[in-house]
CSV table of C-alpha atoms and ligand atoms in Angstrom, one decimal:
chain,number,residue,atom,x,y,z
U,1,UNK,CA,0.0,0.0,0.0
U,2,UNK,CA,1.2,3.7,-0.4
U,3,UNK,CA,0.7,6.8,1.9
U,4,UNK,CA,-2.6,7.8,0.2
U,5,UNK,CA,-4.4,4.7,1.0
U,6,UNK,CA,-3.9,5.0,4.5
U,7,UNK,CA,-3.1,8.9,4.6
U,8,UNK,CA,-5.7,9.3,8.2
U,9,UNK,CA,-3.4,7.3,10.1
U,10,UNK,CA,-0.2,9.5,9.2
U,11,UNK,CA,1.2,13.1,9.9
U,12,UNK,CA,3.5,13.5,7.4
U,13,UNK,CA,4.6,11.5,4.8
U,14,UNK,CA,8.6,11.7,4.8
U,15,UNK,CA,10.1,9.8,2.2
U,16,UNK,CA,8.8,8.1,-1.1
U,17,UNK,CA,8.8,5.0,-2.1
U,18,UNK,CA,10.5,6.9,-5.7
U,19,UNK,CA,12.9,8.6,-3.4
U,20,UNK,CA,13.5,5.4,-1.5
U,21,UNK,CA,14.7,3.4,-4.5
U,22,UNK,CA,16.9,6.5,-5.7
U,23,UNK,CA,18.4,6.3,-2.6
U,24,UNK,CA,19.0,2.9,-2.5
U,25,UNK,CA,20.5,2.7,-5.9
U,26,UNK,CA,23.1,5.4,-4.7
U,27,UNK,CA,24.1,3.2,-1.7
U,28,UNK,CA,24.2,0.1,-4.0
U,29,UNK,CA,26.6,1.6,-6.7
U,30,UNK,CA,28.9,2.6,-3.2
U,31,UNK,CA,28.7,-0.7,-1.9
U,32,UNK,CA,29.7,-2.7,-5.6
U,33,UNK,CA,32.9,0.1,-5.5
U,34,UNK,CA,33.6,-0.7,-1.9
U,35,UNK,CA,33.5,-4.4,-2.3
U,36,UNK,CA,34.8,-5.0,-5.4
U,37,UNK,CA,37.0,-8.3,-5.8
U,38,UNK,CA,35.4,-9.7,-2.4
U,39,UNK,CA,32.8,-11.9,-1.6
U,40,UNK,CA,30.0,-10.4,0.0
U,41,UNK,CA,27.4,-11.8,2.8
U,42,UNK,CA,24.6,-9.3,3.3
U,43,UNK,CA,22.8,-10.2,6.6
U,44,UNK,CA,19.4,-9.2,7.1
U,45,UNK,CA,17.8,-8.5,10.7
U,46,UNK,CA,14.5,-9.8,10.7
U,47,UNK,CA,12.1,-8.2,10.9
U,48,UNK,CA,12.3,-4.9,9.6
U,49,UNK,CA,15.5,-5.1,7.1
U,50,UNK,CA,12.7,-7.1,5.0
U,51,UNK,CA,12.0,-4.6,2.6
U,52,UNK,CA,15.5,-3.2,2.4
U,53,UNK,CA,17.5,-6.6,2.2
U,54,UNK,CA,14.9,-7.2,-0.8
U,55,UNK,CA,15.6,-4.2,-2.8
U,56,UNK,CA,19.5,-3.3,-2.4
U,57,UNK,CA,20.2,-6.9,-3.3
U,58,UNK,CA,18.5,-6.6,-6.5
U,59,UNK,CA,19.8,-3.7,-7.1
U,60,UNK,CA,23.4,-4.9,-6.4
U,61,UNK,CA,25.1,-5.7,-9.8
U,62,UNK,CA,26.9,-8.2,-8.8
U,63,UNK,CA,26.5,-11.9,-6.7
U,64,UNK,CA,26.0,-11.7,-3.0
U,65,UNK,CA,24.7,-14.0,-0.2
U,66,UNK,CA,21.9,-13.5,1.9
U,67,UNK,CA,21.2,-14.8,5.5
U,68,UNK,CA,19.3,-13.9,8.3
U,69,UNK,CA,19.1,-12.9,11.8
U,70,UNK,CA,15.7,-12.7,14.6
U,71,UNK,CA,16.4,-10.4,17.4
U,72,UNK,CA,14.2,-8.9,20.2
U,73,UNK,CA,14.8,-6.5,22.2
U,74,UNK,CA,14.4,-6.4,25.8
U,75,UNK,CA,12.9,-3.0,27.2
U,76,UNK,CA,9.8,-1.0,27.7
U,77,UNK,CA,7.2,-1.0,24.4
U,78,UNK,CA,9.1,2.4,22.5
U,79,UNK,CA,12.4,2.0,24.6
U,80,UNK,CA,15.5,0.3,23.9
U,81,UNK,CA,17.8,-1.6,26.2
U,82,UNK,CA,20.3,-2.8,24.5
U,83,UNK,CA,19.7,-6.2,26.2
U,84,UNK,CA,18.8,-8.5,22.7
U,85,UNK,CA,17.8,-11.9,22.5
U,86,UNK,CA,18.8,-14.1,19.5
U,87,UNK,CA,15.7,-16.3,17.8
U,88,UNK,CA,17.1,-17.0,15.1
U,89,UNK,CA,20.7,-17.4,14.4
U,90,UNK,CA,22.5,-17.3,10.7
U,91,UNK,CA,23.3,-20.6,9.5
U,92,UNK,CA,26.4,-19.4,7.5
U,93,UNK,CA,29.6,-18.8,9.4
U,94,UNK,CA,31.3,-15.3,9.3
U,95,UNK,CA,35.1,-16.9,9.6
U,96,UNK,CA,36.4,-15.1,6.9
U,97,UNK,CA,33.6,-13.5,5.2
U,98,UNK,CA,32.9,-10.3,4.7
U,99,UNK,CA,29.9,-9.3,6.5
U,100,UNK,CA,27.6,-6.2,5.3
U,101,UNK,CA,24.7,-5.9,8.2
U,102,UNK,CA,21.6,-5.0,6.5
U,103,UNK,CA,19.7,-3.2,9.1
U,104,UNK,CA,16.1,-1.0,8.7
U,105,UNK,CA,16.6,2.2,11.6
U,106,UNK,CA,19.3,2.9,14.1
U,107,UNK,CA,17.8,4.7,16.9
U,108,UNK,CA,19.7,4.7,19.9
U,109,UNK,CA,22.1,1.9,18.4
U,110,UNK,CA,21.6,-0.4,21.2
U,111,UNK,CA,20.1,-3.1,19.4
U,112,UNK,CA,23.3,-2.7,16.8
U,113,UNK,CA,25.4,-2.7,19.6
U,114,UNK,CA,24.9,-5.7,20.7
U,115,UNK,CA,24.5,-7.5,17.5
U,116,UNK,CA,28.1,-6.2,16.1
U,117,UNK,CA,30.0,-7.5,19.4
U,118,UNK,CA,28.4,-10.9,18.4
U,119,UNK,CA,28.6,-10.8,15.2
U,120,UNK,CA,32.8,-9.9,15.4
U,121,UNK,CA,33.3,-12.6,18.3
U,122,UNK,CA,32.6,-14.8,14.9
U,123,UNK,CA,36.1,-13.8,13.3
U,124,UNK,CA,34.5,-12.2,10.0
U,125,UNK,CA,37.0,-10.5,7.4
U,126,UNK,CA,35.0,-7.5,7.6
U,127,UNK,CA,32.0,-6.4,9.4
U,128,UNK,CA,30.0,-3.0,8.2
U,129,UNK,CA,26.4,-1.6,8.7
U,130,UNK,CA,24.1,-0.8,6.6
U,131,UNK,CA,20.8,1.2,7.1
U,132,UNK,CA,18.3,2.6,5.4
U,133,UNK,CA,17.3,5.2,8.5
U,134,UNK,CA,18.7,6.5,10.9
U,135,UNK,CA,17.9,8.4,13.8
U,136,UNK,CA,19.3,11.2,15.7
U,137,UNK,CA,20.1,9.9,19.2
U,138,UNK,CA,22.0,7.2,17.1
U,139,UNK,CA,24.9,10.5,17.3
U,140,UNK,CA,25.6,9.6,21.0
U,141,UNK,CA,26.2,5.7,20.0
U,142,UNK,CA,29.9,5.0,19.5
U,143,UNK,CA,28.6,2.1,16.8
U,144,UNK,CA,29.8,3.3,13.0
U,145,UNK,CA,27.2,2.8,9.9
U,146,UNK,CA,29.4,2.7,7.0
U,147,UNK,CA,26.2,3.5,4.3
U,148,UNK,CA,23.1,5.6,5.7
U,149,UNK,CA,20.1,6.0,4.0
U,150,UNK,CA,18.3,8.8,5.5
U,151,UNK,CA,18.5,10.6,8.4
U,152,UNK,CA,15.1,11.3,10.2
U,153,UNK,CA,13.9,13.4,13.0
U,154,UNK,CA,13.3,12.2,16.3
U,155,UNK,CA,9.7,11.1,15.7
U,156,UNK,CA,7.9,7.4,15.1
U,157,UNK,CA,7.9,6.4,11.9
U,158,UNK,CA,6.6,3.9,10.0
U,159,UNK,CA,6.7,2.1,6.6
U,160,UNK,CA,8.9,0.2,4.3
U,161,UNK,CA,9.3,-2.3,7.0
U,162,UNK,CA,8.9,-0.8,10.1
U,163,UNK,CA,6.2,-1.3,11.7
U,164,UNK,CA,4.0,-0.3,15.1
U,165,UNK,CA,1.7,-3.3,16.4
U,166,UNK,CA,2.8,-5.6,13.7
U,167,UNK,CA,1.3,-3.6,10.8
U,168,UNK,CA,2.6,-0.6,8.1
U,169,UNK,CA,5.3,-3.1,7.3
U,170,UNK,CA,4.0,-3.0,4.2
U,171,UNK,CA,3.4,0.5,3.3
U,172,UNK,CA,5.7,1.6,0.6
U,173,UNK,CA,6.9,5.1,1.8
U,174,UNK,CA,8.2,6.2,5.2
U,175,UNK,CA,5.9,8.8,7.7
U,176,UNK,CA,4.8,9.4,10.9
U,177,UNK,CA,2.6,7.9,12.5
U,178,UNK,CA,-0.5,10.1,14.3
U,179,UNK,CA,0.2,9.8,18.0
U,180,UNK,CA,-3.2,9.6,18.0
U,181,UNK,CA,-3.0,5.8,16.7
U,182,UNK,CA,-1.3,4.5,19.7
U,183,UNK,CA,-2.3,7.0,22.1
J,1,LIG,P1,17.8,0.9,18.9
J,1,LIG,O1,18.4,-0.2,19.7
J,1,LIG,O2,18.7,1.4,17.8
J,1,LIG,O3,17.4,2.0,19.8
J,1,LIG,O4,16.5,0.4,18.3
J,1,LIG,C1,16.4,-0.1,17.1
J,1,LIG,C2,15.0,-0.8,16.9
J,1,LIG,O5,14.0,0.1,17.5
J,1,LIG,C3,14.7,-0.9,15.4
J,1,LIG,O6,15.2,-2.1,14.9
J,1,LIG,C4,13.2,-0.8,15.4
J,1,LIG,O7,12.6,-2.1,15.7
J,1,LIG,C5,12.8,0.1,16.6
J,1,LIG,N1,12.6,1.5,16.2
J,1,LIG,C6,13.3,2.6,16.5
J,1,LIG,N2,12.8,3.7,16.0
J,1,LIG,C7,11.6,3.3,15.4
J,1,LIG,C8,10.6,4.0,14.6
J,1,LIG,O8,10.6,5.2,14.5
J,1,LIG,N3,9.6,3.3,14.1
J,1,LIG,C9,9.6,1.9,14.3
J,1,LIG,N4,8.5,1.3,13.7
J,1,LIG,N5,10.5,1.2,14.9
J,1,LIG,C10,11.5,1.9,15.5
């Protein structure tokens, strides 16, 4: 679905789903320069990196390998703690490989946090972020994205895989969501 078939429910639409693949494309051309002559294991984190594991790897021009990760997050509904549970685990090893984590939205970069130290205790050749939002308390977190998206301001967003209550995963732009939804 797109913004206009659900416009009630948000504030503002932020970015489209046009601007989104534009974007995407830029980050894809960075990422074929970067890795050039290596192997590459993108590795999704369920469930949010859905939409964006599915697009940049079709947009890569070159071969790549896919696998995934289930976290969830320990904390308070909206809040973060940084304290992550793994459901799901990869079933590729990272010995060697290098490893681009393909990650929806940084907010406080807990979560990512966590995930790198665990992902690094694996011995990869290389381990980099990327994601397709970002959000401004993320500038306190000493965790480095190599390839950012967007930026976005400190509101709750939803679309192109994020979601609130399990839905708006599968809206195709990004916006805020009307407080007045979970309120
Ligand atoms: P962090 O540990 O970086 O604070 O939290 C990252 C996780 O919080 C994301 O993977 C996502 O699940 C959730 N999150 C943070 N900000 C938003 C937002 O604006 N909208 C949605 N739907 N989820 C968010």
């Amino acid at each position: 679905m797109e913004a206009a078939d659900i416009s009630a429910d948000l504030t503002e639409v932020l970015y489209t789903k046009a601007q989104i693949e534009e974007r995407l494309t830029e980050l894809a051309r960075q990422i074929e320069d970067d890795y050039a002559g290596k192997e590459l294991l993108l590795v999704g984190v369920l469930n949010g990196a859905l939409m964006v594991m599915a697009d940049l790897s079709r947009e890569l021009k070159r071969h790549c390998e896919m696998d995934w990760m289930a976290i969830s997050s320990y904390g308070s509904g909206t809040q973060s703690s940084g304290v992550v549970r793994i459901l799901k685990d990869l079933s590729t090893e990272l010995q060697g490989r290098h490893v681009l984590v393909v990650e929806d939205i940084v907010d406080t970069g807990l979560t990512l946090a966590y995930l790198l130290q665990n992902l690094k205790s694996r011995n990869p050749a290389s381990l980099n972020v990327m994601t397709m939002f970002r959000k401004p308390e993320s500038m306190r977190s000493p965790v480095e994205v190599a390839y950012v998206g967007f930026d976005l301001p400190n509101e709750f967003v939803v679309g192109y895989g994020l979601d609130y209550a399990g839905r708006y995963r599968n809206l195709a732009d990004v916006g805020i969501l009307d407080p007045a939804i979970y309120a």
